[in-house]
Tab-separated table of C-alpha atoms and ligand atoms in Angstrom:
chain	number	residue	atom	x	y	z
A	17	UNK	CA	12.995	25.153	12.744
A	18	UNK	CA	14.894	24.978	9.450
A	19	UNK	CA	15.771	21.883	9.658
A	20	UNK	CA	17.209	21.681	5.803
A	21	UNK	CA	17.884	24.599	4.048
A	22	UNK	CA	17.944	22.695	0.771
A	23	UNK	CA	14.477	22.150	0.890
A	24	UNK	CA	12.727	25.137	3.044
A	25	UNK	CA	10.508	26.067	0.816
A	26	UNK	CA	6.879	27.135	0.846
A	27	UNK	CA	6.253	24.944	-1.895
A	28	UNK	CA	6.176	21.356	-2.473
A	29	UNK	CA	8.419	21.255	-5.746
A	30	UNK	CA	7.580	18.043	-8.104
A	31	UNK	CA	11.469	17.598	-8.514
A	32	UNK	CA	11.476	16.397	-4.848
A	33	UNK	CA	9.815	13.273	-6.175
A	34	UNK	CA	12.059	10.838	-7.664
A	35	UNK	CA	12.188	10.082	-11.239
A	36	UNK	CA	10.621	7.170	-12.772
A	37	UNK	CA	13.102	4.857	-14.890
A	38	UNK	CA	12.516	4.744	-18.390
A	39	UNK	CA	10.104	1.493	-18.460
A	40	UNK	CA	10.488	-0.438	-21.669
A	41	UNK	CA	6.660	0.042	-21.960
A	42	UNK	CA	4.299	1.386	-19.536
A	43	UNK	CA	1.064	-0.976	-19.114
A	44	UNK	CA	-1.985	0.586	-17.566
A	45	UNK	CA	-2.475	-1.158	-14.322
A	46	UNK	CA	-4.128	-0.781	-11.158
A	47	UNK	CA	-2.151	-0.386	-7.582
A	48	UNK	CA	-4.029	-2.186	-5.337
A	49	UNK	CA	-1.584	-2.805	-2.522
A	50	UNK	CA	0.050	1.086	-1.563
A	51	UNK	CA	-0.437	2.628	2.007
A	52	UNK	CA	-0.259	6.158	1.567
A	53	UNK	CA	2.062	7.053	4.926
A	54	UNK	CA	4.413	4.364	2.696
A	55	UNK	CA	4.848	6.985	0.085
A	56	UNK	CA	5.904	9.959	2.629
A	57	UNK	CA	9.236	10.576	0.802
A	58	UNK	CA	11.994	12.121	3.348
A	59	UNK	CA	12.363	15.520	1.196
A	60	UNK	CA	8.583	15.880	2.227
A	61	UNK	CA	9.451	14.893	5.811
A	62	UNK	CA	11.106	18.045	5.813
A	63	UNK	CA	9.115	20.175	4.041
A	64	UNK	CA	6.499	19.243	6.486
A	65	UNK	CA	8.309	19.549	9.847
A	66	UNK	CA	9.562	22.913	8.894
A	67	UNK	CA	6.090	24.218	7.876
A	68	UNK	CA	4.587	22.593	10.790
A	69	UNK	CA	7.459	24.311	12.723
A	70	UNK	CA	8.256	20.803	14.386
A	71	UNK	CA	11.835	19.547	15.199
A	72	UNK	CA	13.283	16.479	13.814
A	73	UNK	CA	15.872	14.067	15.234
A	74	UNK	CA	17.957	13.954	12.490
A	75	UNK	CA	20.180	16.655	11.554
A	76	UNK	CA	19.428	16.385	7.530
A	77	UNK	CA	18.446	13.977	4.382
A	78	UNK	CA	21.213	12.285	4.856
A	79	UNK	CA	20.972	11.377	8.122
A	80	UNK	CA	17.621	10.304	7.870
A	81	UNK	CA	18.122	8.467	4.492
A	82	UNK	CA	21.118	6.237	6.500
A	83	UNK	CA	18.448	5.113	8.363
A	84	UNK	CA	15.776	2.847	5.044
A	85	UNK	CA	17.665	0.086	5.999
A	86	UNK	CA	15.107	-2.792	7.633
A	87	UNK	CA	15.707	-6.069	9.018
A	88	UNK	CA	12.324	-6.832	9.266
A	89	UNK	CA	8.528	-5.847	8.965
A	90	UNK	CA	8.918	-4.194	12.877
A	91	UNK	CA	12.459	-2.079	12.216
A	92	UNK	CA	10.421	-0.754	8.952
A	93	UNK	CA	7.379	-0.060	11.022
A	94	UNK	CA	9.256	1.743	13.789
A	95	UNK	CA	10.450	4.474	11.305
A	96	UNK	CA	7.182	4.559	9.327
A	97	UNK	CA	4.900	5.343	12.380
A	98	UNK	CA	8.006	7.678	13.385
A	99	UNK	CA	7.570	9.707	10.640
A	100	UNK	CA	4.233	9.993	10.593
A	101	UNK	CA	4.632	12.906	13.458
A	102	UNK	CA	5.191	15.513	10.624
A	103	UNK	CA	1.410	14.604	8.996
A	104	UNK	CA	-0.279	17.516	11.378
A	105	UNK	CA	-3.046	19.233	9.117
A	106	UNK	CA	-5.697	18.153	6.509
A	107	UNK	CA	-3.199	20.009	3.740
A	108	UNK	CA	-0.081	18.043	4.997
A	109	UNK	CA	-2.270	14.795	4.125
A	110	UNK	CA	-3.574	16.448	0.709
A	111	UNK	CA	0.160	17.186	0.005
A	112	UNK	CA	1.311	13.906	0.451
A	113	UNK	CA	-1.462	12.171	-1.234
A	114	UNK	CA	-0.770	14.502	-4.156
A	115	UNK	CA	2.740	13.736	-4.450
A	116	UNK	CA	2.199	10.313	-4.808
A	117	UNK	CA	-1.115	10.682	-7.290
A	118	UNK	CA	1.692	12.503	-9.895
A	119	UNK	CA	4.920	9.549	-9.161
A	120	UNK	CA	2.325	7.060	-9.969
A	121	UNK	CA	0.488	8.562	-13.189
A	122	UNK	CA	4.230	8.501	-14.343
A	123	UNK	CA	4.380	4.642	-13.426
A	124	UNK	CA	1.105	3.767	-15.249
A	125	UNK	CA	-0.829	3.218	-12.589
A	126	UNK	CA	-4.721	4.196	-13.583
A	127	UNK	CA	-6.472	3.238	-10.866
A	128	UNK	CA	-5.759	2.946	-7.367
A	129	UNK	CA	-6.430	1.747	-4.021
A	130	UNK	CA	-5.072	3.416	-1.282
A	131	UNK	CA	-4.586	2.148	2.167
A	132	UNK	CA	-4.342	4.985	5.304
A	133	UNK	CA	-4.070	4.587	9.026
A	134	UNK	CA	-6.089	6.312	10.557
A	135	UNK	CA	-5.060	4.903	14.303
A	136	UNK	CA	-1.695	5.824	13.703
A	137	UNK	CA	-3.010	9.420	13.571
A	138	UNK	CA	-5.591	9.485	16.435
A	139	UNK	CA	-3.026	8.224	18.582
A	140	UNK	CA	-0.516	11.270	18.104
A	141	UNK	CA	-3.608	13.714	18.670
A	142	UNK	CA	-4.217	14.040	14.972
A	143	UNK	CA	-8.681	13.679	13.983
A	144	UNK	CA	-9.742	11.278	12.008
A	145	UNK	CA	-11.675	14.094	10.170
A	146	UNK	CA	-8.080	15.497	9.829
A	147	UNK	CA	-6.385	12.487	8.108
A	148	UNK	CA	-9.497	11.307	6.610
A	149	UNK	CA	-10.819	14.596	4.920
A	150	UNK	CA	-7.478	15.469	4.067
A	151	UNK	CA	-6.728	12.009	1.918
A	152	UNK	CA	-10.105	11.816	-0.030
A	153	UNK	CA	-9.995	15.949	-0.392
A	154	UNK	CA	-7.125	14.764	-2.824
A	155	UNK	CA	-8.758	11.695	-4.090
A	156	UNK	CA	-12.076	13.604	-5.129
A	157	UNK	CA	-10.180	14.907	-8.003
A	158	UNK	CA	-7.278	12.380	-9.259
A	159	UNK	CA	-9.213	11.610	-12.418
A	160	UNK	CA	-9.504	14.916	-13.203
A	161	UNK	CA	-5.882	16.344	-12.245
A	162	UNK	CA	-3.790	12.788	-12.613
A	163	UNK	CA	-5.922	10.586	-15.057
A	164	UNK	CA	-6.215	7.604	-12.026
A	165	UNK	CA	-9.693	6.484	-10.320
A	166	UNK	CA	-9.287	6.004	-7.222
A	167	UNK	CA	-11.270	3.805	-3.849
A	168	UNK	CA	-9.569	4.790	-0.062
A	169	UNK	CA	-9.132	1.892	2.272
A	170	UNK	CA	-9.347	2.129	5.859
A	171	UNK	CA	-6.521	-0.274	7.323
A	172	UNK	CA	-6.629	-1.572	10.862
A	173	UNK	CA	-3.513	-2.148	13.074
A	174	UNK	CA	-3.536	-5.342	13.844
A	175	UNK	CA	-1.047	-5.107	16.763
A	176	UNK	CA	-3.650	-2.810	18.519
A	177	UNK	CA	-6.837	-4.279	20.092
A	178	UNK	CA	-10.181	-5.290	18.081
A	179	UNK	CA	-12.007	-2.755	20.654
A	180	UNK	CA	-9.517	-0.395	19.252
A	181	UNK	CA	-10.578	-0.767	15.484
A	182	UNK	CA	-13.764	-1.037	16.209
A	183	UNK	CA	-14.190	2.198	17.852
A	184	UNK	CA	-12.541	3.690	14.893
A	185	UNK	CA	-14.144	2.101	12.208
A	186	UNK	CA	-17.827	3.456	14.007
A	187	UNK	CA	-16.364	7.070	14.190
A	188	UNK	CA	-15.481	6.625	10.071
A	189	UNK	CA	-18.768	5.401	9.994
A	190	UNK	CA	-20.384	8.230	11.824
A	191	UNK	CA	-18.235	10.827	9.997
A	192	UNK	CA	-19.782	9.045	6.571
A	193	UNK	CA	-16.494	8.912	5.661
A	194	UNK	CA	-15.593	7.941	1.837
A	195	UNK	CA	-14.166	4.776	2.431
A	196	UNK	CA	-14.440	1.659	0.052
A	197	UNK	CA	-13.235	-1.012	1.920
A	198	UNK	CA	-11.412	-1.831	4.892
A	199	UNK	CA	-7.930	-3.635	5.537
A	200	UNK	CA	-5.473	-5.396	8.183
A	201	UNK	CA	-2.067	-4.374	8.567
A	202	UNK	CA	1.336	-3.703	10.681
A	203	UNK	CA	2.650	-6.459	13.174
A	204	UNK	CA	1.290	-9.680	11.605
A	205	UNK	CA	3.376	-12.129	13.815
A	206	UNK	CA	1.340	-13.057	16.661
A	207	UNK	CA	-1.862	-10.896	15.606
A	208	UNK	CA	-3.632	-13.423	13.528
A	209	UNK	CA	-6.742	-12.076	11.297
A	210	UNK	CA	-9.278	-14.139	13.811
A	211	UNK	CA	-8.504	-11.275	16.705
A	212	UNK	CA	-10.484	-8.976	13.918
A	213	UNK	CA	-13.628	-11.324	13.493
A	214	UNK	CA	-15.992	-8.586	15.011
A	215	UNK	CA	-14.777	-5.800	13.111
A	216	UNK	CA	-15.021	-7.606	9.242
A	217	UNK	CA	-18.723	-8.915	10.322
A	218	UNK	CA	-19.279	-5.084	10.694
A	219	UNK	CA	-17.651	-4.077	7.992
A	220	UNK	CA	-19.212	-6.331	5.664
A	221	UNK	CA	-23.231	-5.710	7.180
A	222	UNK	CA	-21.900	-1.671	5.942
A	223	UNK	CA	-21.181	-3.226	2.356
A	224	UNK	CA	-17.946	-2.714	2.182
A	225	UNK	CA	-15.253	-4.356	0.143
A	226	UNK	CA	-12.447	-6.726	2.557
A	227	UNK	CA	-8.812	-7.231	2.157
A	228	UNK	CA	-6.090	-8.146	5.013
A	229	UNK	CA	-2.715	-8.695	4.772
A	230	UNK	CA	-1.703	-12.208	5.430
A	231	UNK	CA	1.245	-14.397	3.934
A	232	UNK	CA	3.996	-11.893	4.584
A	233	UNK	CA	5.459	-12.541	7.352
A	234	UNK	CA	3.291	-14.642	9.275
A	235	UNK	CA	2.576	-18.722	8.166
A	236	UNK	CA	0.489	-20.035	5.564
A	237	UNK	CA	-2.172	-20.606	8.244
A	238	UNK	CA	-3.053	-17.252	8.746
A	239	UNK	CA	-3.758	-16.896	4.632
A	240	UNK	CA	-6.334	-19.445	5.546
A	241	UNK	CA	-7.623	-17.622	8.408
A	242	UNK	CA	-7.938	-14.667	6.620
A	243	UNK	CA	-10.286	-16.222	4.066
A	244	UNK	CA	-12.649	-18.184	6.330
A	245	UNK	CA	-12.652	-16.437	9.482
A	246	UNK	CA	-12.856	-12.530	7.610
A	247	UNK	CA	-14.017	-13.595	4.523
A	248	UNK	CA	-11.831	-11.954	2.638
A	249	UNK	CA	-11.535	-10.918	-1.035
A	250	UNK	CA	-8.055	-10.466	-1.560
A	251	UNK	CA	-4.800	-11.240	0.089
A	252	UNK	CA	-1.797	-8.954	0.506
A	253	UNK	CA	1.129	-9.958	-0.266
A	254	UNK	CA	0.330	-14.052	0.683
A	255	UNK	CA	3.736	-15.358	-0.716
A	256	UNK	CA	4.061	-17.743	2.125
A	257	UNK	CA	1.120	-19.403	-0.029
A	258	UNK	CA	3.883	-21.510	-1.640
A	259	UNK	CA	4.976	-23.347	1.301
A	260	UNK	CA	1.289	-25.113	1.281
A	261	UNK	CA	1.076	-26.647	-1.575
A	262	UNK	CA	-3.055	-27.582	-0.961
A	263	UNK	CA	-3.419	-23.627	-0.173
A	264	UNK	CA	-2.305	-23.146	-3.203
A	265	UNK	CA	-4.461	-25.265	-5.123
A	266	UNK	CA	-7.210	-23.376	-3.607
A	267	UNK	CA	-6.357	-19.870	-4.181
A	268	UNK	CA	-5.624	-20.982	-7.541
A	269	UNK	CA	-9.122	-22.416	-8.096
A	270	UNK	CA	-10.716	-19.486	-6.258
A	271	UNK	CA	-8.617	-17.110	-8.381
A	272	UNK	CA	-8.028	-15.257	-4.809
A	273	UNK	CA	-6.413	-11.737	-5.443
A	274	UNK	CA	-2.529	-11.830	-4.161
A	275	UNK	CA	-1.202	-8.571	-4.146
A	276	UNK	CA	2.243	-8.670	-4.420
A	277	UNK	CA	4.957	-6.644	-3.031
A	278	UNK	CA	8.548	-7.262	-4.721
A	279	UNK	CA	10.563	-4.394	-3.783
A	280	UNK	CA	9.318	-4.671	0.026
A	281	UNK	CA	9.725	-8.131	0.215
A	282	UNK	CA	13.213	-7.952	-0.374
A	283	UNK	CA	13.683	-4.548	2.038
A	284	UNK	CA	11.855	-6.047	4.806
A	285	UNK	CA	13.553	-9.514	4.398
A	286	UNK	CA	10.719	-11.789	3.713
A	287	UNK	CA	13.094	-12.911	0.978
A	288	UNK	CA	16.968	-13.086	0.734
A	289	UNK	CA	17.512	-11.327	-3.047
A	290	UNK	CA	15.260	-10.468	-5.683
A	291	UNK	CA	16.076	-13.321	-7.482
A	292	UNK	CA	14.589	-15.847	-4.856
A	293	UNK	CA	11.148	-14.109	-4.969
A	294	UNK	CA	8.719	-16.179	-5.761
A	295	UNK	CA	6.656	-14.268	-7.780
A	296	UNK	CA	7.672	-16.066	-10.916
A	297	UNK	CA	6.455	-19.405	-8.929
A	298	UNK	CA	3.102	-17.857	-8.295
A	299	UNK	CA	2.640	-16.842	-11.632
A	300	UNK	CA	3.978	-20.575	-13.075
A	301	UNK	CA	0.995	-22.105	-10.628
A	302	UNK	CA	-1.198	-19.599	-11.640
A	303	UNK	CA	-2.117	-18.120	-8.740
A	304	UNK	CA	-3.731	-14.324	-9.171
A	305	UNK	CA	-0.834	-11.847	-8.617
A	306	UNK	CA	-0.364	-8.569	-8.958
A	307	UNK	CA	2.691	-6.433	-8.385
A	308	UNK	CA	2.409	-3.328	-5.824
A	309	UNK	CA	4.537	-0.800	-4.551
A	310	UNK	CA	3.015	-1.097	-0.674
A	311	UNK	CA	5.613	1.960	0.775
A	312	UNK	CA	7.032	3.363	-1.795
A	313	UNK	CA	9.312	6.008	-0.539
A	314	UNK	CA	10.746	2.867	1.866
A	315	UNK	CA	11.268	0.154	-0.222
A	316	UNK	CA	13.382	1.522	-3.119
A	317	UNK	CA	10.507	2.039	-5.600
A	318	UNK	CA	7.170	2.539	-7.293
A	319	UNK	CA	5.244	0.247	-9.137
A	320	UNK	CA	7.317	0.650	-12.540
A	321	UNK	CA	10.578	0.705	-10.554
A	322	UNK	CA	9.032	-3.111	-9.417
A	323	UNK	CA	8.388	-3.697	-12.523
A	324	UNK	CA	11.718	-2.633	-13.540
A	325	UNK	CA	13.481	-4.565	-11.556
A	326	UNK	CA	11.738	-7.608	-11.906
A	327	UNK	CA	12.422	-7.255	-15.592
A	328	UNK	CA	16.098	-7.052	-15.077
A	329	UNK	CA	16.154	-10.057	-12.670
A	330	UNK	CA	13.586	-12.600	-14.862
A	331	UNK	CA	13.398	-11.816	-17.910
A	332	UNK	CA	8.988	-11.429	-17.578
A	333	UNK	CA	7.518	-12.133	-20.891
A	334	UNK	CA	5.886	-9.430	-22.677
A	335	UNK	CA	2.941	-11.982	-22.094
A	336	UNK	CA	3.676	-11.950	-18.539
A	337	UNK	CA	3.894	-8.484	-17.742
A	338	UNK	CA	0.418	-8.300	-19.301
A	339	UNK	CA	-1.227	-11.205	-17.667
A	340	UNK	CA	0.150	-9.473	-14.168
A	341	UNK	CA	-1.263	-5.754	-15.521
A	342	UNK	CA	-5.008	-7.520	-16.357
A	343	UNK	CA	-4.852	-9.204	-12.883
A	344	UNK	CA	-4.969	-6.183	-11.103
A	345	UNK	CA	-7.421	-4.455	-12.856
A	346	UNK	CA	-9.820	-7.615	-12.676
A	347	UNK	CA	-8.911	-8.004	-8.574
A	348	UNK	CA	-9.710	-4.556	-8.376
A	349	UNK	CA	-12.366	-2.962	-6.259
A	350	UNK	CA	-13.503	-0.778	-9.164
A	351	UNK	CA	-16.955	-0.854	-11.074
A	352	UNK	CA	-16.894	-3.213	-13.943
A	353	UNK	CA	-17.475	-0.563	-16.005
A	354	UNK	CA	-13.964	1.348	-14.558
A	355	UNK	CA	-12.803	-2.417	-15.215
A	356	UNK	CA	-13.796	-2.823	-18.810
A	357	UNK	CA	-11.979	0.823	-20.039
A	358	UNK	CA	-9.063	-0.171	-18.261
A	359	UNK	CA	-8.893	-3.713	-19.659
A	360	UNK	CA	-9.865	-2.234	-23.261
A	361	UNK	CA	-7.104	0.532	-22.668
A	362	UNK	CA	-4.221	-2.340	-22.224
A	363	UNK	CA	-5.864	-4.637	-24.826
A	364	UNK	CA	-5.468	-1.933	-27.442
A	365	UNK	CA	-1.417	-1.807	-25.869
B	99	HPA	N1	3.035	-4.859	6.163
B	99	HPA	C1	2.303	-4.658	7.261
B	99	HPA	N2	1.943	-3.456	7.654
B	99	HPA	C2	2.298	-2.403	6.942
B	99	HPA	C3	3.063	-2.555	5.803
B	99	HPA	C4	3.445	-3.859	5.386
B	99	HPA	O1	4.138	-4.096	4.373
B	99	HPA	N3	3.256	-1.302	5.314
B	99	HPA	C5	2.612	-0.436	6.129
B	99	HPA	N4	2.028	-1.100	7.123
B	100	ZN	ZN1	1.324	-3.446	2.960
C-alpha cells in the first residue's frame, strides 16, 4: 500500500535523513549509548512499510510525527516497539543501519557501539539470523564506506523474563553471532538488573564486554546493583547517581563509564528542561560522562544536535567538550590501539 506518495520510492534517498546543524567544531568521539531501532526515522517507516507492502495506522508523516511526544520511558517504548513491525528482511535492517552509519559520520562520531533488540524481533516472527545478519552485514564495512569502527551489542529486555534472554543470548551464541558485548534495556521500573544475574555470569564466561542501563528512570540503588550483582563496566545513562552522594564518590573513584543521554532525558521526562540536566553536575564531580544520542530519530537529535544544544544551554568549555569527547573514546569497548588513533586524532584538534 502507498501509504505516502512523497516518499514511495525504490530508493532510500540520503535527503530523508535530517541535516546535521552546523557544530561550532566537530570533535571525533565515540557513541557508545545508540540503539539502532532508536534511529528508525519515520520517512524510513514508510519507505519500509510500502516496500514490505505492509499497512500502517497512520494516514501520513504527519500523522505519525504528532505522535514523538513521550511522557515517559513506557509511552516512548510503546511507539518504538510499534514501529519496529516495518523491520521485515535482513536489507530493511542493513538499510536502517546504513542510514544512521552516514547521520553520524556527519556528527563526528568515529566509532560506535550499537545496541539492537533482538527479542523485539523474534517476537513479531522476525529470525534472529534476520535482524542479526542484517545489522553486522552493515557494520562489516562502516570503516570502509563511513570512516567509523564499529562493536554490536546485544541488549536484553528487561521487562521480559531472564529464561527469555537467556534462550536468546544461547541462539546468538549458537549462530556465532558478531556480537561484542551484551546490554539491559526497556522497562527499568520494577525490573531491577539482579532478575539478569544468570544471563551476565554467561555472558561474561563467553568473554564478552557488559553494560546495563541503570540510573534513568529507576533509583540510585539499582546503579549499585548493576555494578555488584552484573558486574558491569559501564552505566547508561546513571544520572540518578547524583541523588547518592556516596555512589557518587565511588563511580568517581572507579572512573565508571556513564553514558549520557541529554536529548532523551528531557523527551522521556527524566528531567523537566534542558537546563536542569545534570550533566554539568556530573562533569563538576567528575564523574566519567559521555554524551549519546540513545534513539535518535525519537528524541530530537544526534549526537552533535546534543552537543548542540547543550552548547546553547551551558555554555561547555572548549575544555569541556573535549574532556566529554576523550571520555568516550577511553570508556569505549574498542582495542587500545582503535583507542590511541582516536585519542591522537582529537589531540591533534
Ligand atoms: N531506555 C530503556 N530502554 C530503551 C531505551 C531507553 O532510553 N531506548 C530503547 N530502549
Ligand atoms: Zn538507551
Amino acid at each position: 500500500m502507498d501509504n505516502n506518495p512523497d516518499t514511495a520510492t525504490d530508493t532510500l534517498p540520503e535527503t530523508d535523513l535530517p541535516e546535521a546543524e552546523a557544530a561550532p567544531q566537530l570533535l571525533p568521539l565515540a557513541e557508545l549509548h545508540l540503539h539502532i531501532e532508536g534511529t528508525l526515522q519515520p520517512e524510513l517507516i514508510f519507505e519500509l512499510a510500502e516496500r514490505n507492502g505492509l499497512a500502517l495506522p497512520y494516514s501520513g508523516l504527519e500523522e505519525l510525527q504528532a505522535l514523538y511526544e513521550f511522557s515517559d520511558l513506557q509511552s516512548f517504548l510503546n511507539l518504538y516497539y510499534a514501529n519496529m513491525a516495518v523491520l521485515q528482511t535482513e536489507q530493511d535492517f542493513a538499510d536502517m543501519t546504513r542510514a544512521y552509519l552516514a547521520r553520524a559520520a556527519a556528527a563526528g562520531v568515529r566509532h560506535a557501539e550499537i545496541m539492537m533488540d533482538p527479542q523485539a524481533h523474534i517476537s513479531r516472527g522476525v529470525s534472529l539470523e534476520t535482524c542479526v545478519n542484517g545489522v553486522a552485514s552493515a557494520l562489516a564495512t562502516s570503516v570502509e564506506d563511513y570512516g567509523i569502527s564499529t562493536l554490536l551489542i546485544a541488549a536484553f529486555l528487561r521487562d521480559l523474563s531472564e529464561e527469555s534472554a537467556l534462550e536468546v543470548f544461547e541462539g546468538l551464541l549458537a549462530m556465532n553471532a558478531p556480537i561484542a558485548a551484551i546490554g539491559l534495556d526497556s522497562a527499568e521500573v520494577g525490573n531491577p538488573p539482579a532478575k539478569f544475574e544468570r544471563l551476565f555470569a554467561k555472558a561474561r564466561e563467553a568473554g564478552l564486554r557488559l553494560t546495563a542501563h541503570a540510573g534513568e528512570e529507576g533509583p540510585p540503588s539499582y546503579i549499585i546493583e548493576a555494578l555488584d550483582v552484573l558486574g558491569v563496566e559501564r552505566i547508561d545513562h546513571g544520572i540518578r547517581c547524583m541523588e547518592d552522594p556516596d555512589l557518587v564518590e565511588r563511580l568517581v573513584d572507579e572512573r565508571t563509564p556513564l553514558t549520557v543521554c541529554p536529548l532523551s532525558n528531557v523527551r522521556l521526562r527524566a528531567v523537566d528542561t534542558l537546563a536542569d540536566h545534570p550533566l554539568p553536575a556530573m562533569l563538576a564531580a567528575g564523574l566519567n560522562v559521555s554524551v549519546n544520542s540513545d534513539d535518535p530519530a525519537y528524541f530530537g537529535g544526534y549526537v552533535d544536535d546534543n552537543f548542540a544544544q547543550l552548547q546553547a544551554v551551558f555554555e561547555l568549555s572548549d575544555f569541556d567538550r573535549s574532556r566529554l569527547a576523550a571520555n568516550s573514546i577511553h570508556s569505549s569497548f574498542a582495542s587500545e590501539e582503535r583507542k590511541a588513533e582516536l585519542l591522537d586524532e582529537l589531540n591533534r584538534g
